[in-house]
C-alpha cells in the first residue's frame, strides 16, 4: 500500500529540527526517506501549493532552498496529474460534502480524490486532518 502526501505533512517535516540519530523527530530528510521506501505519490495540487511557497519566500536564498527541497521530492516521488477518474471522485465527494454543509478547500478535495482513486491513505501534518476526515471512505494518516 502507498500514501498520498499532503502539503501539511511536508511543511511539518521542514519545520522540525533534527533531534538525534535515533530519529525521534520526523524531519524532512527522514520523511523523504520514508516516502521513498513506500509507494508514495504527490498530487499535482500539492506540487502547486509547494511552488507557491517559493514565490512567497522572504528572500531569494529562502526561495532557492524551497525549490531544492521540492526538486528532491519530485525526483523521488511520482507526481500524479488530476485526471478524469480523479475528477469523478472529486465531484462525488464535493457533492456529498456540499449537501452536508461541510465543504473543504478545492485543493484538499483534489488530494482526497487522488487518494480515493488510488485507494491510498492521505498523509497529513499534525494539524491537517480535520477536514479530510469529513470525506467519506478516505483513510487519513497523521504525522
mmCIF file of C-alpha atoms in Angstrom:
data_model
loop_
_atom_site.group_PDB
_atom_site.id
_atom_site.type_symbol
_atom_site.label_atom_id
_atom_site.label_comp_id
_atom_site.label_asym_id
_atom_site.label_seq_id
_atom_site.Cartn_x
_atom_site.Cartn_y
_atom_site.Cartn_z
ATOM 1 C CA UNK A 1 0.000 0.000 0.000
ATOM 2 C CA UNK A 2 1.089 3.557 -0.632
ATOM 3 C CA UNK A 3 0.290 7.017 0.637
ATOM 4 C CA UNK A 4 -0.802 10.313 -0.899
ATOM 5 C CA UNK A 5 1.258 13.125 0.592
ATOM 6 C CA UNK A 6 -0.463 16.367 1.600
ATOM 7 C CA UNK A 7 1.237 19.731 1.906
ATOM 8 C CA UNK A 8 0.833 19.934 5.690
ATOM 9 C CA UNK A 9 2.939 16.783 6.189
ATOM 10 C CA UNK A 10 5.770 18.255 4.133
ATOM 11 C CA UNK A 11 5.591 21.649 5.847
ATOM 12 C CA UNK A 12 5.629 19.991 9.277
ATOM 13 C CA UNK A 13 8.698 17.959 8.330
ATOM 14 C CA UNK A 14 10.546 21.062 7.108
ATOM 15 C CA UNK A 15 9.788 22.900 10.344
ATOM 16 C CA UNK A 16 11.017 20.105 12.604
ATOM 17 C CA UNK A 17 14.642 20.141 13.581
ATOM 18 C CA UNK A 18 16.928 17.131 13.605
ATOM 19 C CA UNK A 19 16.921 15.801 17.157
ATOM 20 C CA UNK A 20 19.261 12.847 17.281
ATOM 21 C CA UNK A 21 20.459 9.784 15.404
ATOM 22 C CA UNK A 22 17.594 7.669 16.768
ATOM 23 C CA UNK A 23 15.135 9.601 14.607
ATOM 24 C CA UNK A 24 12.838 10.748 17.400
ATOM 25 C CA UNK A 25 11.568 13.584 15.219
ATOM 26 C CA UNK A 26 10.277 13.090 11.677
ATOM 27 C CA UNK A 27 12.274 15.721 9.813
ATOM 28 C CA UNK A 28 12.391 16.487 6.092
ATOM 29 C CA UNK A 29 15.204 14.004 5.415
ATOM 30 C CA UNK A 30 13.631 11.195 7.409
ATOM 31 C CA UNK A 31 10.205 11.811 5.838
ATOM 32 C CA UNK A 32 11.713 11.812 2.354
ATOM 33 C CA UNK A 33 13.446 8.518 3.151
ATOM 34 C CA UNK A 34 10.208 7.015 4.467
ATOM 35 C CA UNK A 35 8.232 8.125 1.434
ATOM 36 C CA UNK A 36 10.825 6.751 -0.948
ATOM 37 C CA UNK A 37 10.530 3.355 0.750
ATOM 38 C CA UNK A 38 6.775 3.128 0.248
ATOM 39 C CA UNK A 39 4.560 3.817 -2.741
ATOM 40 C CA UNK A 40 4.126 7.496 -2.021
ATOM 41 C CA UNK A 41 2.703 9.904 -4.577
ATOM 42 C CA UNK A 42 2.425 13.661 -4.797
ATOM 43 C CA UNK A 43 -0.783 15.117 -6.255
ATOM 44 C CA UNK A 44 -0.352 17.984 -8.714
ATOM 45 C CA UNK A 45 -2.342 20.227 -6.329
ATOM 46 C CA UNK A 46 0.260 19.675 -3.589
ATOM 47 C CA UNK A 47 3.081 20.376 -6.031
ATOM 48 C CA UNK A 48 1.369 23.661 -6.925
ATOM 49 C CA UNK A 49 0.997 24.605 -3.250
ATOM 50 C CA UNK A 50 4.693 23.907 -2.685
ATOM 51 C CA UNK A 51 5.600 26.110 -5.656
ATOM 52 C CA UNK A 52 3.525 28.933 -4.178
ATOM 53 C CA UNK A 53 5.851 28.754 -1.183
ATOM 54 C CA UNK A 54 8.814 29.555 -3.417
ATOM 55 C CA UNK A 55 7.040 32.656 -4.728
ATOM 56 C CA UNK A 56 6.127 33.790 -1.215
ATOM 57 C CA UNK A 57 9.612 33.281 0.242
ATOM 58 C CA UNK A 58 11.072 36.212 2.121
ATOM 59 C CA UNK A 59 14.230 36.320 0.037
ATOM 60 C CA UNK A 60 15.985 34.568 -2.837
ATOM 61 C CA UNK A 61 18.028 32.274 -0.569
ATOM 62 C CA UNK A 62 14.880 31.009 1.116
ATOM 63 C CA UNK A 63 13.170 30.568 -2.276
ATOM 64 C CA UNK A 64 16.172 28.619 -3.585
ATOM 65 C CA UNK A 65 16.177 26.341 -0.531
ATOM 66 C CA UNK A 66 12.486 25.638 -1.031
ATOM 67 C CA UNK A 67 12.993 24.886 -4.732
ATOM 68 C CA UNK A 68 15.828 22.495 -3.861
ATOM 69 C CA UNK A 69 13.573 20.579 -1.435
ATOM 70 C CA UNK A 70 10.765 20.438 -3.994
ATOM 71 C CA UNK A 71 13.125 19.211 -6.717
ATOM 72 C CA UNK A 72 14.452 16.490 -4.383
ATOM 73 C CA UNK A 73 10.903 15.454 -3.562
ATOM 74 C CA UNK A 74 9.663 15.149 -7.140
ATOM 75 C CA UNK A 75 12.846 13.355 -8.177
ATOM 76 C CA UNK A 76 11.986 10.573 -5.717
ATOM 77 C CA UNK A 77 8.185 10.552 -5.550
ATOM 78 C CA UNK A 78 5.885 10.362 -8.590
ATOM 79 C CA UNK A 79 3.726 13.369 -9.383
ATOM 80 C CA UNK A 80 0.075 12.442 -10.080
ATOM 81 C CA UNK A 81 -1.875 14.593 -12.521
ATOM 82 C CA UNK A 82 -5.536 15.406 -11.960
ATOM 83 C CA UNK A 83 -7.241 13.088 -14.463
ATOM 84 C CA UNK A 84 -10.767 12.018 -15.436
ATOM 85 C CA UNK A 85 -11.034 9.293 -12.796
ATOM 86 C CA UNK A 86 -9.803 11.600 -10.039
ATOM 87 C CA UNK A 87 -12.229 14.267 -11.269
ATOM 88 C CA UNK A 88 -15.097 11.811 -10.834
ATOM 89 C CA UNK A 89 -14.049 11.100 -7.235
ATOM 90 C CA UNK A 90 -13.706 14.857 -6.672
ATOM 91 C CA UNK A 91 -17.220 15.531 -7.997
ATOM 92 C CA UNK A 92 -18.846 12.795 -5.866
ATOM 93 C CA UNK A 93 -17.050 13.938 -2.713
ATOM 94 C CA UNK A 94 -17.769 17.619 -3.423
ATOM 95 C CA UNK A 95 -21.489 16.953 -3.872
ATOM 96 C CA UNK A 96 -21.695 14.866 -0.707
ATOM 97 C CA UNK A 97 -19.813 17.453 1.366
ATOM 98 C CA UNK A 98 -21.849 20.305 -0.105
ATOM 99 C CA UNK A 99 -25.122 18.543 0.741
ATOM 100 C CA UNK A 100 -23.943 18.031 4.314
ATOM 101 C CA UNK A 101 -22.902 21.688 4.603
ATOM 102 C CA UNK A 102 -19.262 20.748 5.243
ATOM 103 C CA UNK A 103 -17.286 21.573 2.092
ATOM 104 C CA UNK A 104 -13.493 21.532 2.189
ATOM 105 C CA UNK A 105 -10.983 23.583 0.161
ATOM 106 C CA UNK A 106 -10.774 22.587 -3.513
ATOM 107 C CA UNK A 107 -7.060 21.697 -3.381
ATOM 108 C CA UNK A 108 -7.630 19.492 -0.342
ATOM 109 C CA UNK A 109 -10.516 17.839 -2.139
ATOM 110 C CA UNK A 110 -8.239 17.166 -5.134
ATOM 111 C CA UNK A 111 -5.788 15.454 -2.767
ATOM 112 C CA UNK A 112 -8.600 13.434 -1.192
ATOM 113 C CA UNK A 113 -9.915 12.439 -4.631
ATOM 114 C CA UNK A 114 -6.432 11.307 -5.646
ATOM 115 C CA UNK A 115 -6.222 9.139 -2.527
ATOM 116 C CA UNK A 116 -9.676 7.671 -3.150
ATOM 117 C CA UNK A 117 -8.779 6.947 -6.776
ATOM 118 C CA UNK A 118 -5.607 5.115 -5.770
ATOM 119 C CA UNK A 119 -7.157 3.550 -2.647
ATOM 120 C CA UNK A 120 -4.294 5.058 -0.604
ATOM 121 C CA UNK A 121 -4.484 6.917 2.695
ATOM 122 C CA UNK A 122 -3.592 10.601 2.750
ATOM 123 C CA UNK A 123 -0.637 11.635 4.944
ATOM 124 C CA UNK A 124 -1.182 14.955 6.712
ATOM 125 C CA UNK A 125 0.681 17.069 9.239
ATOM 126 C CA UNK A 126 -0.206 17.313 12.915
ATOM 127 C CA UNK A 127 -2.965 19.868 12.287
ATOM 128 C CA UNK A 128 -4.148 18.916 8.811
ATOM 129 C CA UNK A 129 -6.572 16.069 9.392
ATOM 130 C CA UNK A 130 -9.891 17.626 10.400
ATOM 131 C CA UNK A 131 -11.357 18.464 7.002
ATOM 132 C CA UNK A 132 -10.002 15.282 5.389
ATOM 133 C CA UNK A 133 -11.855 13.196 7.980
ATOM 134 C CA UNK A 134 -15.139 14.568 6.573
ATOM 135 C CA UNK A 135 -14.526 12.823 3.224
ATOM 136 C CA UNK A 136 -16.386 9.506 3.186
ATOM 137 C CA UNK A 137 -14.163 6.487 2.643
ATOM 138 C CA UNK A 138 -10.891 8.409 2.974
ATOM 139 C CA UNK A 139 -8.235 6.986 5.290
ATOM 140 C CA UNK A 140 -6.154 9.686 6.991
ATOM 141 C CA UNK A 141 -2.694 9.158 8.475
ATOM 142 C CA UNK A 142 -1.286 11.913 10.647
ATOM 143 C CA UNK A 143 2.382 12.607 11.405
#
